[in-house]
Amino acid sequence: MSTLASLLRCNEVVQGLTIMSSLKTSASFVMTSVTVWFIVLLLCPGQLGAQLGTTPNIKHIVLGRCYNYITLVNPAFRYDCDAIWNQFEEAVVRQSSCNVTVQDYHHMFKAMPQTWPCDRFLFWSKTRTLMHSYAAVVRHFWTLEDTLVGYMFNDLIWCGQEGNSGFDFSSCPEWSTCRNHPVYSLWRQASQNFAEMACGNITVLLNGSIVNAFNRKSMFGSVELDGLNPLRVDYVNIKVVANLDGPFIESCSQGSIVDLIEILQSRGFRWTCTDTDQMLMILQCIQSPLQPSCQTCADSLLHRRSLTFN
Ligand SMILES: *[C@@H]1O[C@H](CO)[C@@H](O)[C@H](O)[C@H]1NC(C)=O
Ligand SMILES: *[C@@H]1O[C@H](CO)[C@@H](O)[C@H](O)[C@H]1NC(C)=O
Ligand SMILES: *[C@@H]1O[C@H](CO)[C@@H](O)[C@H](O)[C@H]1NC(C)=O
């Protein structure tokens, strides 16, 4: 796990505590939360000692997200949220925090089967922010975060403790320190299911500004790619996107993307690859319109507008 992810976790807890302290006004509670706040701040920067524990209020968050999903996001789906929660809890608690395998989640996944129309699957690696704006604009895209399991568990942390029927809210191990990390095992299985379900044209969004844009150790490289079925997938459409201001490290003809293409070819997939996708560039330019590389784009848009209005 990267330092970034650990810092994100810290922020989550700090946020959680801030919300809690603004809700409760009792003086003693404020005192306690100030103290906890202080401890969190002490622990976060150094990243010494144990990781933060299970996300506070996890049960309310997970159940709330599940009900939100089946009621407002995708009312067509029928799921028993309480049953899913029970299966989840069953898989995690009473286990040592490094001993939850993908098989332990088997019953939970059985309680939430999901399929989706073809041509909509979007995979990504190290392009999370851009992926979100892309998926928001091209509305039909479907990412792991749009599946019920992805929606329910996004950004959460959890682990159990041996011989105890609850979650461990004080600390959870890092992903890298155990083979069967409860969070990793769930995402591994979720990613595999997602990939196995993929059909038609699929899109893969990779980051051209880093070395190993296609990383065999990433979830895409280690799980999803192997789960894709050449008989179900028509085309793997790869889109490599570098930051507007570079560095320009990898492209369709350079670096690890070439390895990805070789793997796809050897497994019988048809593929395309672009490192100059206009829509993605426009989305980046919306975030930073003053980038020199955005000027032509802005000019042509202005030009088009003046043509329309004249
Ligand atoms: C891990 O889980 C398995 C099966 O659930 C159990 O047999 C084993 O004793 C556990 N190991 C540890 C170290 O908790
Ligand atoms: C590529 O990865 C870097 C480092 O993780 C990140 O800062 C950047 O936003 C990513 N670029 C894109 C286009 O997603
Ligand atoms: C699938 O991708 C191929 C290659 O990019 C394209 O020619 C075809 O039109 C796409 N089909 C659909 C249904 O999007």
mmCIF file of C-alpha atoms and ligand atoms in Angstrom:
data_model
loop_
_atom_site.group_PDB
_atom_site.id
_atom_site.type_symbol
_atom_site.label_atom_id
_atom_site.label_comp_id
_atom_site.label_asym_id
_atom_site.label_seq_id
_atom_site.Cartn_x
_atom_site.Cartn_y
_atom_site.Cartn_z
ATOM 1 C CA MET A 1 0.000 0.000 0.000
ATOM 2 C CA SER A 2 1.266 3.408 -0.830
ATOM 3 C CA THR A 3 1.759 6.264 1.543
ATOM 4 C CA LEU A 4 -0.900 8.103 -0.394
ATOM 5 C CA ALA A 5 -3.491 5.486 0.387
ATOM 6 C CA SER A 6 -2.498 5.559 4.041
ATOM 7 C CA LEU A 7 -2.796 9.313 4.091
ATOM 8 C CA LEU A 8 -6.206 9.018 2.479
ATOM 9 C CA ARG A 9 -7.204 6.709 5.259
ATOM 10 C CA CYS A 10 -5.998 9.236 7.793
ATOM 11 C CA ASN A 11 -8.061 11.910 6.113
ATOM 12 C CA GLU A 12 -11.094 9.701 6.209
ATOM 13 C CA VAL A 13 -10.812 9.259 9.927
ATOM 14 C CA VAL A 14 -10.110 12.923 10.509
ATOM 15 C CA GLN A 15 -13.183 13.751 8.448
ATOM 16 C CA GLY A 16 -15.264 11.212 10.323
ATOM 17 C CA LEU A 17 -14.186 12.678 13.630
ATOM 18 C CA THR A 18 -14.888 16.202 12.481
ATOM 19 C CA ILE A 19 -18.396 15.249 11.508
ATOM 20 C CA MET A 20 -18.915 13.486 14.796
ATOM 21 C CA SER A 21 -17.674 16.419 16.796
ATOM 22 C CA SER A 22 -19.910 18.827 14.948
ATOM 23 C CA LEU A 23 -22.947 16.678 15.620
ATOM 24 C CA LYS A 24 -22.448 16.176 19.304
ATOM 25 C CA THR A 25 -22.203 19.205 21.467
ATOM 26 C CA SER A 26 -21.650 17.761 24.902
ATOM 27 C CA ALA A 27 -18.503 19.227 26.361
ATOM 28 C CA SER A 28 -17.016 15.906 27.366
ATOM 29 C CA PHE A 29 -17.511 14.499 23.909
ATOM 30 C CA VAL A 30 -15.790 17.464 22.360
ATOM 31 C CA MET A 31 -12.929 16.981 24.767
ATOM 32 C CA THR A 32 -12.616 13.332 23.811
ATOM 33 C CA SER A 33 -12.766 14.007 20.123
ATOM 34 C CA VAL A 34 -10.186 16.755 20.418
ATOM 35 C CA THR A 35 -7.921 14.273 22.144
ATOM 36 C CA VAL A 36 -8.525 11.602 19.514
ATOM 37 C CA TRP A 37 -8.007 14.205 16.803
ATOM 38 C CA PHE A 38 -4.700 15.050 18.327
ATOM 39 C CA ILE A 39 -3.650 11.398 18.413
ATOM 40 C CA VAL A 40 -4.710 10.924 14.805
ATOM 41 C CA LEU A 41 -2.690 13.943 13.760
ATOM 42 C CA LEU A 42 0.281 12.598 15.650
ATOM 43 C CA LEU A 43 0.022 9.202 13.974
ATOM 44 C CA CYS A 44 -0.750 10.216 10.430
ATOM 45 C CA PRO A 45 2.295 12.086 9.191
ATOM 46 C CA GLY A 46 4.836 9.576 10.412
ATOM 47 C CA GLN A 47 2.937 6.473 9.312
ATOM 48 C CA LEU A 48 4.636 4.688 12.158
ATOM 49 C CA GLY A 49 2.980 1.871 13.985
ATOM 50 C CA ALA A 50 -0.253 0.239 12.968
ATOM 51 C CA GLN A 51 -2.661 1.256 10.254
ATOM 52 C CA LEU A 52 -5.975 2.780 11.133
ATOM 53 C CA GLY A 53 -8.731 0.364 11.829
ATOM 54 C CA THR A 54 -12.120 -0.413 10.359
ATOM 55 C CA THR A 55 -13.964 2.656 9.062
ATOM 56 C CA PRO A 56 -16.215 3.919 11.889
ATOM 57 C CA ASN A 57 -19.952 3.325 11.354
ATOM 58 C CA ILE A 58 -19.167 0.768 8.663
ATOM 59 C CA LYS A 59 -22.443 -1.073 9.142
ATOM 60 C CA HIS A 60 -24.544 2.063 8.700
ATOM 61 C CA ILE A 61 -22.486 3.160 5.708
ATOM 62 C CA VAL A 62 -22.629 -0.188 3.928
ATOM 63 C CA LEU A 63 -26.324 -0.762 4.597
ATOM 64 C CA GLY A 64 -27.170 2.843 3.708
ATOM 65 C CA ARG A 65 -25.289 2.602 0.427
ATOM 66 C CA CYS A 66 -26.972 -0.696 -0.356
ATOM 67 C CA TYR A 67 -30.459 0.705 0.236
ATOM 68 C CA ASN A 68 -29.555 3.801 -1.729
ATOM 69 C CA TYR A 69 -28.409 1.618 -4.619
ATOM 70 C CA ILE A 70 -31.480 -0.608 -4.782
ATOM 71 C CA THR A 71 -33.892 2.265 -4.143
ATOM 72 C CA LEU A 72 -32.517 5.203 -6.119
ATOM 73 C CA VAL A 73 -29.489 4.230 -8.218
ATOM 74 C CA ASN A 74 -30.675 0.982 -9.761
ATOM 75 C CA PRO A 75 -34.241 0.290 -8.654
ATOM 76 C CA ALA A 76 -34.494 -2.521 -11.178
ATOM 77 C CA PHE A 77 -32.257 -4.712 -9.036
ATOM 78 C CA ARG A 78 -33.701 -6.718 -6.181
ATOM 79 C CA TYR A 79 -31.309 -7.452 -3.373
ATOM 80 C CA ASP A 80 -31.614 -8.238 0.294
ATOM 81 C CA CYS A 81 -29.255 -5.690 1.816
ATOM 82 C CA ASP A 82 -29.479 -7.139 5.318
ATOM 83 C CA ALA A 83 -28.626 -10.604 4.035
ATOM 84 C CA ILE A 84 -25.643 -9.201 2.143
ATOM 85 C CA TRP A 85 -24.423 -7.417 5.268
ATOM 86 C CA ASN A 86 -24.792 -10.590 7.327
ATOM 87 C CA GLN A 87 -22.769 -12.584 4.797
ATOM 88 C CA PHE A 88 -20.131 -9.879 4.783
ATOM 89 C CA GLU A 89 -19.885 -9.834 8.568
ATOM 90 C CA GLU A 90 -19.790 -13.606 8.634
ATOM 91 C CA ALA A 91 -16.795 -13.573 6.284
ATOM 92 C CA VAL A 92 -14.788 -10.997 8.208
ATOM 93 C CA VAL A 93 -15.337 -11.186 11.946
ATOM 94 C CA ARG A 94 -13.786 -13.816 14.190
ATOM 95 C CA GLN A 95 -10.984 -14.206 11.660
ATOM 96 C CA SER A 96 -7.480 -13.067 12.235
ATOM 97 C CA SER A 97 -7.164 -9.863 10.263
ATOM 98 C CA CYS A 98 -4.824 -11.413 7.703
ATOM 99 C CA ASN A 99 -6.831 -14.548 7.090
ATOM 100 C CA VAL A 100 -9.841 -13.666 4.950
ATOM 101 C CA THR A 101 -9.727 -15.349 1.554
ATOM 102 C CA VAL A 102 -11.771 -14.714 -1.544
ATOM 103 C CA GLN A 103 -13.625 -17.950 -0.756
ATOM 104 C CA ASP A 104 -14.778 -16.477 2.545
ATOM 105 C CA TYR A 105 -16.773 -13.927 0.541
ATOM 106 C CA HIS A 106 -18.375 -16.590 -1.608
ATOM 107 C CA HIS A 107 -21.790 -16.437 0.101
ATOM 108 C CA MET A 108 -21.800 -12.662 0.060
ATOM 109 C CA PHE A 109 -21.163 -12.546 -3.693
ATOM 110 C CA LYS A 110 -23.822 -15.181 -4.255
ATOM 111 C CA ALA A 111 -26.301 -12.845 -2.567
ATOM 112 C CA MET A 112 -25.535 -10.078 -5.070
ATOM 113 C CA PRO A 113 -25.393 -11.434 -8.626
ATOM 114 C CA GLN A 114 -25.292 -8.717 -11.255
ATOM 115 C CA THR A 115 -25.107 -8.516 -15.027
ATOM 116 C CA TRP A 116 -24.933 -5.526 -17.312
ATOM 117 C CA PRO A 117 -25.397 -4.923 -21.036
ATOM 118 C CA CYS A 118 -22.353 -5.292 -23.258
ATOM 119 C CA ASP A 119 -20.155 -2.497 -24.650
ATOM 120 C CA ARG A 120 -20.180 -0.514 -21.415
ATOM 121 C CA PHE A 121 -17.345 -1.877 -19.340
ATOM 122 C CA LEU A 122 -14.658 0.570 -18.348
ATOM 123 C CA PHE A 123 -11.432 -0.646 -16.741
ATOM 124 C CA TRP A 124 -8.754 1.685 -15.441
ATOM 125 C CA SER A 125 -5.484 1.780 -13.607
ATOM 126 C CA LYS A 126 -3.880 4.834 -11.997
ATOM 127 C CA THR A 127 -6.368 7.161 -13.719
ATOM 128 C CA ARG A 128 -9.014 7.357 -11.035
ATOM 129 C CA THR A 129 -9.791 11.088 -11.178
ATOM 130 C CA LEU A 130 -9.987 11.193 -14.948
ATOM 131 C CA MET A 131 -11.995 7.975 -14.987
ATOM 132 C CA HIS A 132 -14.621 9.625 -12.786
ATOM 133 C CA SER A 133 -15.077 12.595 -15.112
ATOM 134 C CA TYR A 134 -15.003 10.313 -18.149
ATOM 135 C CA ALA A 135 -17.665 8.025 -16.713
ATOM 136 C CA ALA A 136 -19.731 11.061 -15.677
ATOM 137 C CA VAL A 137 -19.690 12.444 -19.215
ATOM 138 C CA VAL A 138 -19.975 9.236 -21.206
ATOM 139 C CA ARG A 139 -22.936 8.165 -19.155
ATOM 140 C CA HIS A 140 -23.203 4.641 -20.391
ATOM 141 C CA PHE A 141 -19.840 3.532 -19.022
ATOM 142 C CA TRP A 142 -19.900 1.075 -16.204
ATOM 143 C CA THR A 143 -17.003 0.705 -13.775
ATOM 144 C CA LEU A 144 -16.476 -1.540 -10.806
ATOM 145 C CA GLU A 145 -17.666 1.318 -8.590
ATOM 146 C CA ASP A 146 -21.056 1.158 -10.312
ATOM 147 C CA THR A 147 -21.621 -2.445 -9.366
ATOM 148 C CA LEU A 148 -23.435 -3.007 -6.099
ATOM 149 C CA VAL A 149 -20.378 -4.377 -4.350
ATOM 150 C CA GLY A 150 -18.153 -1.581 -5.603
ATOM 151 C CA TYR A 151 -20.721 1.016 -4.631
ATOM 152 C CA MET A 152 -21.122 -0.417 -1.139
ATOM 153 C CA PHE A 153 -17.479 -0.843 -0.197
ATOM 154 C CA ASN A 154 -15.748 1.991 -2.044
ATOM 155 C CA ASP A 155 -13.114 3.706 0.137
ATOM 156 C CA LEU A 156 -13.889 1.659 3.233
ATOM 157 C CA ILE A 157 -11.448 -0.260 5.416
ATOM 158 C CA TRP A 158 -12.294 -3.262 7.546
ATOM 159 C CA CYS A 159 -10.800 -6.162 9.402
ATOM 160 C CA GLY A 160 -11.872 -8.540 12.121
ATOM 161 C CA GLN A 161 -10.022 -9.926 15.079
ATOM 162 C CA GLU A 162 -9.503 -13.531 15.994
ATOM 163 C CA GLY A 163 -11.910 -14.857 18.583
ATOM 164 C CA ASN A 164 -13.900 -11.647 18.695
ATOM 165 C CA SER A 165 -17.283 -11.149 17.100
ATOM 166 C CA GLY A 166 -16.682 -7.526 16.118
ATOM 167 C CA PHE A 167 -14.594 -5.527 13.703
ATOM 168 C CA ASP A 168 -11.241 -4.171 14.765
ATOM 169 C CA PHE A 169 -11.768 -0.413 14.888
ATOM 170 C CA SER A 170 -8.357 0.355 16.319
ATOM 171 C CA SER A 171 -6.050 -1.009 13.637
ATOM 172 C CA CYS A 172 -5.954 -3.078 10.478
ATOM 173 C CA PRO A 173 -2.855 -4.455 8.763
ATOM 174 C CA GLU A 174 -1.500 -2.978 5.536
ATOM 175 C CA TRP A 175 -2.416 -4.831 2.336
ATOM 176 C CA SER A 176 1.199 -5.582 1.647
ATOM 177 C CA THR A 177 1.774 -7.285 4.995
ATOM 178 C CA CYS A 178 -0.630 -10.148 4.493
ATOM 179 C CA ARG A 179 -1.625 -12.513 1.767
ATOM 180 C CA ASN A 180 -5.297 -12.719 2.626
ATOM 181 C CA HIS A 181 -6.168 -9.190 3.602
ATOM 182 C CA PRO A 182 -9.950 -8.854 4.069
ATOM 183 C CA VAL A 183 -10.159 -5.675 1.967
ATOM 184 C CA TYR A 184 -7.894 -6.949 -0.763
ATOM 185 C CA SER A 185 -9.700 -10.310 -1.001
ATOM 186 C CA LEU A 186 -13.054 -8.615 -1.473
ATOM 187 C CA TRP A 187 -11.772 -6.308 -4.221
ATOM 188 C CA ARG A 188 -9.951 -9.139 -5.857
ATOM 189 C CA GLN A 189 -13.121 -11.194 -6.149
ATOM 190 C CA ALA A 190 -15.209 -8.163 -7.129
ATOM 191 C CA SER A 191 -12.726 -7.263 -9.874
ATOM 192 C CA GLN A 192 -12.628 -10.807 -11.136
ATOM 193 C CA ASN A 193 -16.425 -11.037 -11.313
ATOM 194 C CA PHE A 194 -16.546 -7.701 -13.083
ATOM 195 C CA ALA A 195 -13.996 -8.789 -15.678
ATOM 196 C CA GLU A 196 -15.649 -12.152 -16.249
ATOM 197 C CA MET A 197 -18.937 -10.393 -16.888
ATOM 198 C CA ALA A 198 -17.415 -7.978 -19.430
ATOM 199 C CA CYS A 199 -18.646 -8.343 -22.991
ATOM 200 C CA GLY A 200 -18.722 -6.530 -26.313
ATOM 201 C CA ASN A 201 -16.317 -3.633 -26.634
ATOM 202 C CA ILE A 202 -14.496 -2.808 -23.448
ATOM 203 C CA THR A 203 -12.434 0.270 -22.673
ATOM 204 C CA VAL A 204 -9.210 0.368 -20.666
ATOM 205 C CA LEU A 205 -7.962 3.731 -19.402
ATOM 206 C CA LEU A 206 -4.237 3.801 -18.601
ATOM 207 C CA ASN A 207 -1.882 6.513 -17.368
ATOM 208 C CA GLY A 208 0.796 7.522 -19.887
ATOM 209 C CA SER A 209 2.635 9.675 -17.359
ATOM 210 C CA ILE A 210 3.973 6.818 -15.270
ATOM 211 C CA VAL A 211 6.381 3.954 -15.792
ATOM 212 C CA ASN A 212 4.524 0.645 -16.070
ATOM 213 C CA ALA A 213 1.192 2.134 -17.042
ATOM 214 C CA PHE A 214 0.239 -1.493 -17.525
ATOM 215 C CA ASN A 215 1.388 -3.042 -14.278
ATOM 216 C CA ARG A 216 1.145 -6.791 -13.801
ATOM 217 C CA LYS A 217 0.750 -6.169 -10.058
ATOM 218 C CA SER A 218 -2.226 -3.819 -10.381
ATOM 219 C CA MET A 219 -5.774 -5.092 -10.053
ATOM 220 C CA PHE A 220 -6.193 -4.686 -13.798
ATOM 221 C CA GLY A 221 -2.942 -6.467 -14.633
ATOM 222 C CA SER A 222 -3.160 -9.249 -12.075
ATOM 223 C CA VAL A 223 -6.866 -10.031 -11.897
ATOM 224 C CA GLU A 224 -9.056 -8.320 -14.457
ATOM 225 C CA LEU A 225 -6.988 -8.991 -17.544
ATOM 226 C CA ASP A 226 -6.927 -12.705 -16.780
ATOM 227 C CA GLY A 227 -10.672 -12.667 -16.143
ATOM 228 C CA LEU A 228 -11.547 -11.230 -19.560
ATOM 229 C CA ASN A 229 -12.950 -13.792 -21.931
ATOM 230 C CA PRO A 230 -11.931 -13.473 -25.604
ATOM 231 C CA LEU A 231 -15.147 -15.233 -26.609
ATOM 232 C CA ARG A 232 -17.272 -12.580 -24.911
ATOM 233 C CA VAL A 233 -15.174 -9.511 -25.631
ATOM 234 C CA ASP A 234 -15.204 -8.106 -29.173
ATOM 235 C CA TYR A 235 -12.588 -5.388 -28.837
ATOM 236 C CA VAL A 236 -10.326 -4.204 -26.057
ATOM 237 C CA ASN A 237 -10.080 -0.476 -26.732
ATOM 238 C CA ILE A 238 -7.055 0.883 -24.875
ATOM 239 C CA LYS A 239 -6.840 4.599 -24.158
ATOM 240 C CA VAL A 240 -3.540 5.911 -22.871
ATOM 241 C CA VAL A 241 -3.753 9.356 -21.281
ATOM 242 C CA ALA A 242 -0.798 11.373 -20.084
ATOM 243 C CA ASN A 243 -1.053 14.478 -17.935
ATOM 244 C CA LEU A 244 -1.369 17.590 -20.105
ATOM 245 C CA ASP A 245 1.991 18.869 -18.887
ATOM 246 C CA GLY A 246 3.625 15.445 -19.083
ATOM 247 C CA PRO A 247 5.761 13.572 -18.429
ATOM 248 C CA PHE A 248 4.995 11.566 -21.574
ATOM 249 C CA ILE A 249 6.433 8.245 -20.595
ATOM 250 C CA GLU A 250 4.255 5.564 -22.152
ATOM 251 C CA SER A 251 2.103 5.390 -25.256
ATOM 252 C CA CYS A 252 0.549 2.801 -27.550
ATOM 253 C CA SER A 253 3.971 2.076 -29.019
ATOM 254 C CA GLN A 254 6.146 2.578 -25.969
ATOM 255 C CA GLY A 255 6.685 0.908 -22.612
ATOM 256 C CA SER A 256 4.458 -1.583 -20.853
ATOM 257 C CA ILE A 257 1.441 -0.906 -23.088
ATOM 258 C CA VAL A 258 3.291 -2.838 -25.774
ATOM 259 C CA ASP A 259 3.420 -5.817 -23.379
ATOM 260 C CA LEU A 260 -0.298 -5.492 -22.759
ATOM 261 C CA ILE A 261 -1.001 -5.536 -26.474
ATOM 262 C CA GLU A 262 1.179 -8.627 -26.876
ATOM 263 C CA ILE A 263 -0.711 -10.421 -24.129
ATOM 264 C CA LEU A 264 -4.054 -9.473 -25.657
ATOM 265 C CA GLN A 265 -2.926 -10.647 -29.063
ATOM 266 C CA SER A 266 -1.605 -13.949 -27.784
ATOM 267 C CA ARG A 267 -4.914 -14.624 -26.048
ATOM 268 C CA GLY A 268 -6.862 -13.927 -29.221
ATOM 269 C CA PHE A 269 -8.378 -10.546 -28.380
ATOM 270 C CA ARG A 270 -8.961 -7.897 -30.987
ATOM 271 C CA TRP A 271 -7.780 -4.524 -29.774
ATOM 272 C CA THR A 272 -7.313 -0.872 -30.613
ATOM 273 C CA CYS A 273 -5.090 1.636 -28.857
ATOM 274 C CA THR A 274 -5.128 5.415 -28.876
ATOM 275 C CA ASP A 275 -2.989 7.922 -27.006
ATOM 276 C CA THR A 276 -4.699 10.967 -28.499
ATOM 277 C CA ASP A 277 -8.323 10.593 -27.489
ATOM 278 C CA GLN A 278 -9.969 13.974 -27.970
ATOM 279 C CA MET A 279 -12.750 13.580 -25.450
ATOM 280 C CA LEU A 280 -10.272 12.687 -22.721
ATOM 281 C CA MET A 281 -8.122 15.657 -23.603
ATOM 282 C CA ILE A 282 -11.112 17.993 -23.446
ATOM 283 C CA LEU A 283 -11.983 16.616 -20.027
ATOM 284 C CA GLN A 284 -8.450 17.312 -18.846
ATOM 285 C CA CYS A 285 -8.623 20.807 -20.320
ATOM 286 C CA ILE A 286 -11.806 21.552 -18.417
ATOM 287 C CA GLN A 287 -9.800 20.944 -15.242
ATOM 288 C CA SER A 288 -6.894 23.146 -16.361
ATOM 289 C CA PRO A 289 -7.959 25.366 -19.274
ATOM 290 C CA LEU A 290 -4.807 27.465 -19.175
ATOM 291 C CA GLN A 291 -2.496 24.618 -20.159
ATOM 292 C CA PRO A 292 -0.772 25.527 -23.438
ATOM 293 C CA SER A 293 -1.916 22.232 -24.975
ATOM 294 C CA CYS A 294 -5.513 23.303 -24.320
ATOM 295 C CA GLN A 295 -5.313 26.508 -26.284
ATOM 296 C CA THR A 296 -5.952 24.993 -29.726
ATOM 297 C CA CYS A 297 -8.893 23.166 -28.294
ATOM 298 C CA ALA A 298 -10.297 26.338 -26.711
ATOM 299 C CA ASP A 299 -9.680 28.301 -29.904
ATOM 300 C CA SER A 300 -11.506 25.825 -32.079
ATOM 301 C CA LEU A 301 -14.413 25.721 -29.644
ATOM 302 C CA LEU A 302 -14.621 29.519 -29.644
ATOM 303 C CA HIS A 303 -14.415 29.485 -33.411
ATOM 304 C CA ARG A 304 -17.216 26.997 -33.663
ATOM 305 C CA ARG A 305 -19.346 29.033 -31.316
ATOM 306 C CA SER A 306 -18.873 32.210 -33.293
ATOM 307 C CA LEU A 307 -19.858 30.319 -36.437
ATOM 308 C CA THR A 308 -22.996 29.111 -34.733
ATOM 309 C CA PHE A 309 -24.028 32.483 -33.427
ATOM 310 C CA ASN A 310 -23.185 34.612 -36.466
HETATM 311 C C1 LIG B 1 -7.247 -19.098 8.869
HETATM 312 O O1 LIG B 1 -8.523 -19.569 8.454
HETATM 313 C C2 LIG B 1 -8.609 -20.966 8.308
HETATM 314 C C3 LIG B 1 -9.980 -21.314 7.727
HETATM 315 O O2 LIG B 1 -10.930 -20.331 7.969
HETATM 316 C C4 LIG B 1 -8.368 -21.626 9.669
HETATM 317 O O3 LIG B 1 -8.425 -23.035 9.544
HETATM 318 C C5 LIG B 1 -6.984 -21.198 10.175
HETATM 319 O O4 LIG B 1 -6.778 -21.711 11.483
HETATM 320 C C6 LIG B 1 -6.874 -19.682 10.222
HETATM 321 N N1 LIG B 1 -5.516 -19.301 10.543
HETATM 322 C C7 LIG B 1 -5.238 -18.286 11.376
HETATM 323 C C8 LIG B 1 -3.795 -18.002 11.592
HETATM 324 O O5 LIG B 1 -6.104 -17.654 11.915
HETATM 325 C C1 LIG B 2 -1.114 9.602 -13.609
HETATM 326 O O1 LIG B 2 -0.559 9.209 -12.372
HETATM 327 C C2 LIG B 2 -0.055 10.277 -11.580
HETATM 328 C C3 LIG B 2 0.636 9.670 -10.384
HETATM 329 O O2 LIG B 2 -0.186 8.750 -9.742
HETATM 330 C C4 LIG B 2 -1.220 11.186 -11.219
HETATM 331 O O3 LIG B 2 -0.744 12.284 -10.450
HETATM 332 C C5 LIG B 2 -1.880 11.693 -12.479
HETATM 333 O O4 LIG B 2 -3.027 12.449 -12.167
HETATM 334 C C6 LIG B 2 -2.285 10.543 -13.380
HETATM 335 N N1 LIG B 2 -2.711 11.064 -14.670
HETATM 336 C C7 LIG B 2 -3.888 10.793 -15.220
HETATM 337 C C8 LIG B 2 -4.150 11.348 -16.561
HETATM 338 O O5 LIG B 2 -4.733 10.103 -14.665
HETATM 339 C C1 LIG B 3 -16.197 -1.767 -31.191
HETATM 340 O O1 LIG B 3 -14.894 -1.309 -31.405
HETATM 341 C C2 LIG B 3 -14.503 -1.365 -32.763
HETATM 342 C C3 LIG B 3 -13.058 -0.960 -32.849
HETATM 343 O O2 LIG B 3 -12.835 0.256 -32.159
HETATM 344 C C4 LIG B 3 -15.419 -0.439 -33.587
HETATM 345 O O3 LIG B 3 -15.065 -0.517 -34.957
HETATM 346 C C5 LIG B 3 -16.868 -0.877 -33.400
HETATM 347 O O4 LIG B 3 -17.718 0.043 -34.044
HETATM 348 C C6 LIG B 3 -17.210 -0.914 -31.920
HETATM 349 N N1 LIG B 3 -18.536 -1.453 -31.736
HETATM 350 C C7 LIG B 3 -19.411 -0.928 -30.867
HETATM 351 C C8 LIG B 3 -20.718 -1.632 -30.769
HETATM 352 O O5 LIG B 3 -19.154 0.051 -30.195
#
